[in-house]
Tab-separated table of C-alpha atoms in Angstrom:
chain	number	residue	atom	x	y	z
A	1	UNK	CA	-25.840	-0.584	12.175
A	2	UNK	CA	-24.561	1.840	9.528
A	3	UNK	CA	-24.516	4.605	12.090
A	4	UNK	CA	-22.360	2.573	14.442
A	5	UNK	CA	-19.950	1.703	11.615
A	6	UNK	CA	-19.645	5.356	10.605
A	7	UNK	CA	-19.133	6.329	14.224
A	8	UNK	CA	-16.377	3.735	14.535
A	9	UNK	CA	-14.644	5.008	11.386
A	10	UNK	CA	-14.939	8.604	12.584
A	11	UNK	CA	-13.591	7.655	16.002
A	12	UNK	CA	-10.657	5.761	14.473
A	13	UNK	CA	-9.885	8.693	12.158
A	14	UNK	CA	-9.910	11.182	15.022
A	15	UNK	CA	-7.811	8.872	17.153
A	16	UNK	CA	-5.267	8.598	14.358
A	17	UNK	CA	-5.179	12.341	13.690
A	18	UNK	CA	-5.109	13.204	17.400
A	19	UNK	CA	-2.897	10.528	19.013
A	20	UNK	CA	-2.702	9.962	22.749
A	21	UNK	CA	-4.639	12.736	24.551
A	22	UNK	CA	-4.129	15.411	21.888
A	23	UNK	CA	-7.834	15.758	21.060
A	24	UNK	CA	-8.596	16.671	24.642
A	25	UNK	CA	-5.617	19.018	24.885
A	26	UNK	CA	-6.070	20.860	21.576
A	27	UNK	CA	-9.811	20.763	20.897
A	28	UNK	CA	-11.445	20.582	24.301
A	29	UNK	CA	-8.907	22.454	26.422
A	30	UNK	CA	-7.648	24.551	23.473
A	31	UNK	CA	-4.108	24.137	24.752
A	32	UNK	CA	-2.305	25.077	21.538
A	33	UNK	CA	0.963	25.536	23.432
A	34	UNK	CA	1.124	21.889	24.461
A	35	UNK	CA	4.769	20.757	24.107
A	36	UNK	CA	4.139	17.777	21.780
A	37	UNK	CA	0.537	17.624	20.523
A	38	UNK	CA	0.593	20.465	17.937
A	39	UNK	CA	3.622	18.957	16.209
A	40	UNK	CA	2.149	15.456	16.288
A	41	UNK	CA	-1.213	16.549	14.872
A	42	UNK	CA	0.449	18.720	12.222
A	43	UNK	CA	2.647	15.798	11.208
A	44	UNK	CA	-0.318	13.432	10.933
A	45	UNK	CA	-2.333	16.023	9.008
A	46	UNK	CA	0.488	16.657	6.540
A	47	UNK	CA	0.977	12.932	6.075
A	48	UNK	CA	-2.716	12.354	5.404
A	49	UNK	CA	-2.817	15.288	2.984
A	50	UNK	CA	0.195	14.066	1.022
A	51	UNK	CA	-1.192	10.523	0.958
A	52	UNK	CA	-4.614	11.697	-0.222
A	53	UNK	CA	-3.023	13.778	-2.958
A	54	UNK	CA	-1.099	10.782	-4.257
A	55	UNK	CA	-4.073	8.435	-4.674
A	56	UNK	CA	-5.032	9.680	-8.150
A	57	UNK	CA	-1.700	11.232	-9.090
A	58	UNK	CA	-1.018	9.095	-12.173
A	59	UNK	CA	-4.559	7.912	-12.923
A	60	UNK	CA	-4.998	10.302	-15.895
A	61	UNK	CA	-1.712	9.032	-17.329
A	62	UNK	CA	-2.829	5.422	-16.889
A	63	UNK	CA	-6.166	6.019	-18.605
A	64	UNK	CA	-4.540	8.005	-21.423
A	65	UNK	CA	-2.201	5.104	-22.155
A	66	UNK	CA	-5.122	2.692	-22.026
A	67	UNK	CA	-7.237	4.830	-24.355
A	68	UNK	CA	-4.415	5.293	-26.860
A	69	UNK	CA	-3.340	1.644	-26.586
A	70	UNK	CA	0.201	2.982	-26.668
A	71	UNK	CA	2.870	4.130	-24.217
A	72	UNK	CA	5.006	5.848	-26.827
A	73	UNK	CA	7.195	8.603	-25.421
A	74	UNK	CA	7.211	7.254	-21.862
A	75	UNK	CA	10.579	6.002	-20.670
A	76	UNK	CA	10.496	2.527	-19.168
A	77	UNK	CA	13.787	3.103	-17.334
A	78	UNK	CA	12.598	6.324	-15.707
A	79	UNK	CA	9.362	4.683	-14.572
A	80	UNK	CA	11.254	1.702	-13.155
A	81	UNK	CA	13.649	3.967	-11.264
A	82	UNK	CA	10.731	5.937	-9.853
A	83	UNK	CA	9.022	2.670	-8.911
A	84	UNK	CA	12.133	1.399	-7.127
A	85	UNK	CA	12.402	4.628	-5.144
A	86	UNK	CA	8.715	4.707	-4.169
A	87	UNK	CA	8.444	0.977	-3.442
A	88	UNK	CA	11.669	1.110	-1.456
A	89	UNK	CA	10.305	3.832	0.810
A	90	UNK	CA	6.960	2.058	1.276
A	91	UNK	CA	8.554	-1.342	1.977
A	92	UNK	CA	11.191	0.048	4.300
A	93	UNK	CA	8.648	2.096	6.261
A	94	UNK	CA	6.184	-0.809	6.500
A	95	UNK	CA	8.928	-3.099	7.747
A	96	UNK	CA	9.873	-0.523	10.374
A	97	UNK	CA	6.260	-0.291	11.545
A	98	UNK	CA	5.804	3.411	10.805
A	99	UNK	CA	2.305	4.898	10.637
A	100	UNK	CA	0.556	4.641	7.261
A	101	UNK	CA	0.392	8.408	6.783
A	102	UNK	CA	4.196	8.413	6.697
A	103	UNK	CA	4.480	6.093	3.695
A	104	UNK	CA	0.972	5.910	2.223
A	105	UNK	CA	1.845	8.250	-0.639
A	106	UNK	CA	4.794	6.047	-1.606
A	107	UNK	CA	2.497	3.016	-1.588
A	108	UNK	CA	-0.143	4.574	-3.846
A	109	UNK	CA	2.499	6.001	-6.176
A	110	UNK	CA	4.119	2.547	-6.354
A	111	UNK	CA	0.838	0.908	-7.346
A	112	UNK	CA	0.219	3.465	-10.084
A	113	UNK	CA	3.792	3.272	-11.378
A	114	UNK	CA	3.516	-0.514	-11.440
A	115	UNK	CA	0.427	-0.211	-13.643
A	116	UNK	CA	2.231	2.228	-15.958
A	117	UNK	CA	5.222	-0.116	-16.294
A	118	UNK	CA	2.845	-2.982	-17.075
A	119	UNK	CA	1.162	-0.831	-19.720
A	120	UNK	CA	4.511	0.071	-21.291
A	121	UNK	CA	5.386	-3.621	-21.518
A	122	UNK	CA	1.926	-4.728	-22.629
A	123	UNK	CA	1.638	-2.221	-25.470
A	124	UNK	CA	5.128	-3.050	-26.738
A	125	UNK	CA	6.727	-6.114	-28.263
A	126	UNK	CA	7.280	-7.514	-24.761
A	127	UNK	CA	3.629	-7.889	-23.770
A	128	UNK	CA	4.218	-11.285	-22.155
A	129	UNK	CA	6.580	-9.677	-19.671
A	130	UNK	CA	3.777	-7.464	-18.339
A	131	UNK	CA	2.136	-10.365	-16.525
A	132	UNK	CA	5.484	-11.698	-15.343
A	133	UNK	CA	6.240	-8.248	-13.955
A	134	UNK	CA	2.874	-8.188	-12.167
A	135	UNK	CA	3.575	-11.615	-10.657
A	136	UNK	CA	6.975	-10.402	-9.480
A	137	UNK	CA	5.458	-7.287	-7.871
A	138	UNK	CA	2.751	-9.352	-6.178
A	139	UNK	CA	5.331	-11.801	-4.840
A	140	UNK	CA	7.459	-8.903	-3.605
A	141	UNK	CA	4.497	-7.358	-1.768
A	142	UNK	CA	3.640	-10.714	-0.223
A	143	UNK	CA	7.251	-11.236	0.837
A	144	UNK	CA	7.402	-7.771	2.435
A	145	UNK	CA	4.135	-8.284	4.310
A	146	UNK	CA	5.253	-11.701	5.489
A	147	UNK	CA	8.633	-10.440	6.638
A	148	UNK	CA	10.508	-12.760	4.284
A	149	UNK	CA	12.806	-10.050	2.932
A	150	UNK	CA	15.809	-9.235	5.130
A	151	UNK	CA	15.956	-5.804	6.725
A	152	UNK	CA	19.330	-5.223	5.124
A	153	UNK	CA	17.890	-5.620	1.630
A	154	UNK	CA	15.021	-3.198	2.296
A	155	UNK	CA	17.478	-0.728	3.784
A	156	UNK	CA	19.610	-1.026	0.652
A	157	UNK	CA	16.600	-0.331	-1.603
A	158	UNK	CA	15.689	2.703	0.485
A	159	UNK	CA	19.283	3.918	0.339
A	160	UNK	CA	19.281	3.518	-3.458
A	161	UNK	CA	16.618	6.204	-3.615
A	162	UNK	CA	19.214	8.783	-2.574
A	163	UNK	CA	21.577	8.435	-5.578
A	164	UNK	CA	18.575	8.077	-7.909
A	165	UNK	CA	17.142	11.377	-6.663
A	166	UNK	CA	20.546	13.062	-6.734
A	167	UNK	CA	21.239	11.910	-10.293
A	168	UNK	CA	17.868	12.901	-11.733
A	169	UNK	CA	17.742	16.303	-10.027
A	170	UNK	CA	21.408	17.076	-10.741
A	171	UNK	CA	20.982	16.407	-14.444
A	172	UNK	CA	17.978	18.718	-14.582
A	173	UNK	CA	19.705	21.452	-12.561
A	174	UNK	CA	22.831	21.255	-14.749
A	175	UNK	CA	20.723	21.472	-17.882
A	176	UNK	CA	18.987	24.564	-16.507
A	177	UNK	CA	22.360	26.106	-15.651
A	178	UNK	CA	23.798	25.502	-19.108
A	179	UNK	CA	20.766	26.864	-20.929
A	180	UNK	CA	20.259	29.684	-18.406
A	181	UNK	CA	16.578	28.784	-18.430
A	182	UNK	CA	14.154	26.429	-16.723
A	183	UNK	CA	12.579	25.597	-20.072
A	184	UNK	CA	9.226	23.849	-19.837
A	185	UNK	CA	9.527	23.034	-16.160
A	186	UNK	CA	6.436	23.954	-14.193
A	187	UNK	CA	7.002	26.426	-11.389
A	188	UNK	CA	3.936	25.151	-9.571
A	189	UNK	CA	5.071	21.530	-9.862
A	190	UNK	CA	8.514	22.472	-8.573
A	191	UNK	CA	6.913	24.378	-5.701
A	192	UNK	CA	4.666	21.449	-4.785
A	193	UNK	CA	7.579	19.017	-4.916
A	194	UNK	CA	9.645	21.270	-2.672
A	195	UNK	CA	6.787	21.707	-0.217
A	196	UNK	CA	6.092	17.968	-0.238
A	197	UNK	CA	9.669	16.947	0.502
A	198	UNK	CA	10.013	19.580	3.244
A	199	UNK	CA	6.781	18.302	4.777
A	200	UNK	CA	8.107	14.748	4.578
A	201	UNK	CA	11.286	15.770	6.393
A	202	UNK	CA	9.127	17.153	9.200
A	203	UNK	CA	6.822	14.115	9.342
A	204	UNK	CA	9.809	11.748	9.260
A	205	UNK	CA	11.438	13.522	12.188
A	206	UNK	CA	8.192	13.669	14.124
A	207	UNK	CA	6.712	10.226	13.394
A	208	UNK	CA	9.722	7.998	12.762
A	209	UNK	CA	13.028	9.511	13.814
A	210	UNK	CA	14.589	7.243	11.187
A	211	UNK	CA	17.839	8.797	9.977
A	212	UNK	CA	17.761	7.108	6.554
A	213	UNK	CA	14.283	8.415	5.748
A	214	UNK	CA	15.145	11.866	7.054
A	215	UNK	CA	18.333	12.024	4.977
A	216	UNK	CA	16.512	10.759	1.860
A	217	UNK	CA	13.808	13.398	2.050
A	218	UNK	CA	16.267	16.099	3.140
A	219	UNK	CA	18.493	15.503	0.100
A	220	UNK	CA	15.450	15.493	-2.169
A	221	UNK	CA	14.324	18.755	-0.554
A	222	UNK	CA	17.740	20.353	-1.148
A	223	UNK	CA	17.747	19.493	-4.848
A	224	UNK	CA	14.113	20.526	-5.237
A	225	UNK	CA	15.066	23.817	-3.603
A	226	UNK	CA	17.891	24.253	-6.138
A	227	UNK	CA	15.450	23.759	-9.006
A	228	UNK	CA	13.010	26.145	-7.347
A	229	UNK	CA	15.680	28.846	-6.900
A	230	UNK	CA	16.666	28.505	-10.556
A	231	UNK	CA	13.262	29.851	-11.541
A	232	UNK	CA	14.190	33.116	-9.806
A	233	UNK	CA	17.773	33.176	-11.094
A	234	UNK	CA	16.799	32.789	-14.737
A	235	UNK	CA	13.480	34.584	-14.568
A	236	UNK	CA	14.379	37.835	-16.322
A	237	UNK	CA	16.286	35.986	-19.017
A	238	UNK	CA	13.329	33.753	-19.790
A	239	UNK	CA	10.505	36.281	-19.384
A	240	UNK	CA	11.786	39.863	-19.509
A	241	UNK	CA	9.368	42.407	-18.177
A	242	UNK	CA	7.090	39.866	-16.485
A	243	UNK	CA	6.896	39.838	-12.699
A	244	UNK	CA	7.736	36.738	-10.724
A	245	UNK	CA	4.567	36.821	-8.651
A	246	UNK	CA	2.375	37.303	-11.697
A	247	UNK	CA	3.955	34.298	-13.358
A	248	UNK	CA	3.619	32.236	-10.188
A	249	UNK	CA	-0.060	33.092	-9.945
A	250	UNK	CA	-0.625	32.371	-13.612
A	251	UNK	CA	1.343	29.160	-13.346
A	252	UNK	CA	-0.736	28.064	-10.354
A	253	UNK	CA	-3.975	28.647	-12.259
A	254	UNK	CA	-2.642	26.916	-15.377
A	255	UNK	CA	-1.442	23.961	-13.331
A	256	UNK	CA	-4.850	23.222	-11.835
A	257	UNK	CA	-6.542	24.003	-15.138
A	258	UNK	CA	-4.431	21.352	-16.855
A	259	UNK	CA	-5.211	18.845	-14.119
A	260	UNK	CA	-8.914	19.603	-14.474
A	261	UNK	CA	-8.679	19.215	-18.250
A	262	UNK	CA	-6.891	15.889	-17.853
A	263	UNK	CA	-9.586	14.481	-15.594
A	264	UNK	CA	-12.337	15.947	-17.779
A	265	UNK	CA	-10.796	14.278	-20.824
A	266	UNK	CA	-10.471	10.999	-18.966
A	267	UNK	CA	-14.119	11.057	-17.869
A	268	UNK	CA	-15.302	11.967	-21.362
A	269	UNK	CA	-13.235	9.296	-23.101
A	270	UNK	CA	-14.285	6.689	-20.550
A	271	UNK	CA	-17.962	7.528	-21.045
A	272	UNK	CA	-17.598	7.396	-24.837
A	273	UNK	CA	-15.819	4.046	-24.642
A	274	UNK	CA	-18.596	2.657	-22.435
A	275	UNK	CA	-21.209	3.731	-24.980
A	276	UNK	CA	-19.261	2.306	-27.920
A	277	UNK	CA	-18.429	-1.003	-26.243
A	278	UNK	CA	-21.047	-1.663	-23.543
A	279	UNK	CA	-20.259	-5.373	-23.243
A	280	UNK	CA	-16.573	-4.730	-22.643
A	281	UNK	CA	-17.393	-1.924	-20.214
A	282	UNK	CA	-19.769	-4.255	-18.398
A	283	UNK	CA	-17.005	-6.820	-18.026
A	284	UNK	CA	-14.642	-4.218	-16.603
A	285	UNK	CA	-17.204	-2.893	-14.144
A	286	UNK	CA	-18.155	-6.433	-13.144
A	287	UNK	CA	-14.512	-7.279	-12.510
A	288	UNK	CA	-14.064	-4.063	-10.553
A	289	UNK	CA	-17.180	-4.797	-8.534
A	290	UNK	CA	-15.891	-8.301	-7.864
A	291	UNK	CA	-12.610	-6.921	-6.562
A	292	UNK	CA	-14.441	-4.457	-4.327
A	293	UNK	CA	-16.672	-7.249	-3.004
A	294	UNK	CA	-13.654	-9.500	-2.405
A	295	UNK	CA	-11.915	-6.687	-0.541
A	296	UNK	CA	-14.947	-5.893	1.606
A	297	UNK	CA	-15.619	-9.543	2.487
A	298	UNK	CA	-12.004	-10.550	3.019
A	299	UNK	CA	-11.905	-12.137	6.500
A	300	UNK	CA	-9.963	-9.950	8.891
A	301	UNK	CA	-7.789	-11.231	11.708
A	302	UNK	CA	-10.236	-10.053	14.379
A	303	UNK	CA	-13.138	-11.674	12.577
A	304	UNK	CA	-11.149	-14.893	12.236
A	305	UNK	CA	-10.445	-15.027	15.960
A	306	UNK	CA	-14.093	-14.281	16.761
A	307	UNK	CA	-15.207	-17.062	14.442
A	308	UNK	CA	-12.839	-19.478	16.149
A	309	UNK	CA	-14.209	-18.524	19.571
A	310	UNK	CA	-17.770	-19.004	18.341
A	311	UNK	CA	-16.904	-22.440	16.983
A	312	UNK	CA	-15.367	-23.427	20.313
A	313	UNK	CA	-18.486	-22.308	22.144
A	314	UNK	CA	-20.735	-24.089	19.660
A	315	UNK	CA	-18.823	-27.360	19.996
A	316	UNK	CA	-18.879	-27.055	23.784
A	317	UNK	CA	-22.673	-26.833	23.781
A	318	UNK	CA	-23.018	-29.900	21.561
A	319	UNK	CA	-23.091	-33.368	23.138
A	320	UNK	CA	-19.696	-34.993	22.728
A	321	UNK	CA	-21.338	-38.087	21.269
A	322	UNK	CA	-22.297	-36.294	18.055
A	323	UNK	CA	-19.058	-34.366	17.556
A	324	UNK	CA	-17.428	-34.813	14.195
A	325	UNK	CA	-13.884	-36.051	14.706
A	326	UNK	CA	-12.438	-33.908	11.914
A	327	UNK	CA	-14.047	-30.782	13.356
A	328	UNK	CA	-12.667	-31.505	16.830
A	329	UNK	CA	-9.182	-32.169	15.468
A	330	UNK	CA	-9.231	-29.006	13.373
A	331	UNK	CA	-10.300	-26.903	16.343
A	332	UNK	CA	-7.630	-28.453	18.555
A	333	UNK	CA	-4.939	-28.015	15.905
A	334	UNK	CA	-5.715	-24.335	15.365
A	335	UNK	CA	-5.843	-23.674	19.087
A	336	UNK	CA	-2.497	-25.415	19.563
A	337	UNK	CA	-0.806	-23.484	16.749
A	338	UNK	CA	-2.155	-20.189	18.053
A	339	UNK	CA	-1.023	-20.920	21.598
A	340	UNK	CA	2.451	-21.737	20.274
A	341	UNK	CA	2.531	-18.554	18.174
A	342	UNK	CA	2.971	-20.629	15.019
A	343	UNK	CA	-0.103	-19.574	13.047
A	344	UNK	CA	0.259	-16.199	11.354
A	345	UNK	CA	-2.377	-14.164	9.538
A	346	UNK	CA	-1.591	-12.216	6.346
A	347	UNK	CA	-4.078	-9.865	4.727
A	348	UNK	CA	-3.558	-9.594	0.958
A	349	UNK	CA	-6.496	-7.214	0.394
A	350	UNK	CA	-8.621	-9.538	-1.745
A	351	UNK	CA	-7.864	-12.717	0.170
A	352	UNK	CA	-6.038	-13.746	3.322
A	353	UNK	CA	-3.647	-16.504	4.260
A	354	UNK	CA	-2.913	-18.392	7.447
A	355	UNK	CA	0.715	-19.515	7.436
A	356	UNK	CA	1.922	-22.267	9.736
A	357	UNK	CA	5.492	-21.790	10.878
A	358	UNK	CA	7.527	-24.742	12.155
A	359	UNK	CA	8.749	-22.763	15.164
A	360	UNK	CA	7.507	-20.114	17.533
A	361	UNK	CA	8.480	-16.815	15.894
A	362	UNK	CA	9.337	-15.290	19.271
A	363	UNK	CA	11.820	-18.038	20.181
A	364	UNK	CA	15.251	-17.700	18.582
A	365	UNK	CA	16.316	-21.333	18.363
A	366	UNK	CA	19.083	-22.470	16.037
A	367	UNK	CA	16.881	-24.353	13.575
A	368	UNK	CA	14.718	-21.278	13.005
A	369	UNK	CA	17.620	-18.845	12.556
A	370	UNK	CA	20.102	-20.734	10.376
A	371	UNK	CA	19.416	-19.784	6.745
A	372	UNK	CA	21.084	-22.976	5.517
A	373	UNK	CA	18.293	-25.022	7.085
A	374	UNK	CA	15.608	-23.094	5.246
A	375	UNK	CA	14.348	-23.587	1.730
A	376	UNK	CA	13.724	-20.971	-0.911
A	377	UNK	CA	11.623	-18.189	0.590
A	378	UNK	CA	8.561	-18.498	-1.651
A	379	UNK	CA	8.699	-22.304	-1.711
A	380	UNK	CA	8.876	-22.464	2.075
A	381	UNK	CA	6.092	-19.916	2.307
A	382	UNK	CA	3.610	-21.673	0.041
A	383	UNK	CA	4.418	-25.084	1.484
A	384	UNK	CA	3.300	-23.786	4.875
A	385	UNK	CA	-0.040	-22.301	3.811
A	386	UNK	CA	-2.500	-23.585	6.391
A	387	UNK	CA	-5.716	-21.993	5.156
A	388	UNK	CA	-6.960	-19.523	2.549
A	389	UNK	CA	-9.637	-16.979	3.382
A	390	UNK	CA	-11.813	-15.288	0.770
A	391	UNK	CA	-15.355	-13.962	0.355
A	392	UNK	CA	-15.991	-14.046	4.091
A	393	UNK	CA	-14.923	-17.634	4.763
A	394	UNK	CA	-11.905	-19.849	5.320
A	395	UNK	CA	-11.718	-22.727	2.849
A	396	UNK	CA	-10.236	-25.410	5.096
A	397	UNK	CA	-12.220	-24.404	8.158
A	398	UNK	CA	-15.471	-24.463	6.206
A	399	UNK	CA	-14.689	-27.914	4.835
A	400	UNK	CA	-13.775	-29.335	8.231
A	401	UNK	CA	-16.930	-27.973	9.867
A	402	UNK	CA	-19.341	-28.851	7.092
A	403	UNK	CA	-20.762	-31.728	9.159
A	404	UNK	CA	-19.570	-30.702	12.600
A	405	UNK	CA	-22.569	-32.309	14.355
A	406	UNK	CA	-22.371	-35.662	12.573
A	407	UNK	CA	-20.294	-38.388	14.204
A	408	UNK	CA	-19.273	-40.235	11.062
A	409	UNK	CA	-17.553	-43.040	13.002
A	410	UNK	CA	-20.737	-43.995	14.853
A	411	UNK	CA	-22.751	-43.422	11.706
A	412	UNK	CA	-20.661	-45.953	9.803
A	413	UNK	CA	-21.341	-48.572	12.485
A	414	UNK	CA	-25.074	-48.401	11.907
A	415	UNK	CA	-26.560	-51.267	9.883
A	416	UNK	CA	-27.483	-50.519	6.287
């Protein structure tokens, strides 16, 4: 069983990395001059690499804040602006249906920045706002997944990332120009940022063709290039007698050494905290394990449809005389809603929702398009929740089929 699961994951990964017939062309036939496959595979590979590199980007910062129980020195405004830019890219790309490797880094960065903003609020005088901020972020994610946020609004958020990037990079470049020095800026960090934005321009052109994304990353690449060039312009003034390549090599080593030290410190402090407060550590690990279990057992859409088919088959094999009326009605209702394209599945990682819509989403009738006939987005959404899935089961479906083979109407007619 495990072997088949691993094989499926490996097959899906290869299929994602080598779309269409690119695996056969590049690996089997070794046709490296294929007109489209090399660019497609390179784009997917770059996207996966950038996404993988972003998963733990701010984790040391998060744990340092948690260990110190303070976020002193970290600007709330700068973190919020960075969060808006990253979340805007992730939301816009998700809404457009782009591949995950194109916006996965923005998603992971958004999650980590959200945690940092919550920490800044929690360890300040506005601790109550941390949970309100989390609720807002969760509602925003749910609204994006459910398609309840207009495309125009998501486009506006994505477009806001351009002036934010221009402002932040321009201020830094102007400061470097005035001081004739790059100060404490890291050459390696600037190089990685430049390489990352250039790679994103390529992946955006290849995977999306979206002009707004391309322009956003292109402008960011231009300003990152300006900062990168300033290292060469002001090199002799900052470090006379020291070669550029020597400093680049030393900076590269120092960069990864600092990252290693950060993670080493985090691991050490975490281990010490676990030893000092084992009960608290146990609670955290239990909660983390619970989240992992909830994620792994969250009913998927395919599993939900398979379960519905199995229930239909099971009820067909049962004599009609012992059918439970509630079970039959529930099965008929779900089948009707699905056939009318009015029952929609939403995966929220740790639980799932089935939302009943009053109209077929593919039919553009007046009552479904006029915004004046609709209620508040979240109110309308939660009023139409049909079922909640968690820990491998659907709450309503389980309740309706608890006594599926007991005809309660006939049972009530029996004498006491």
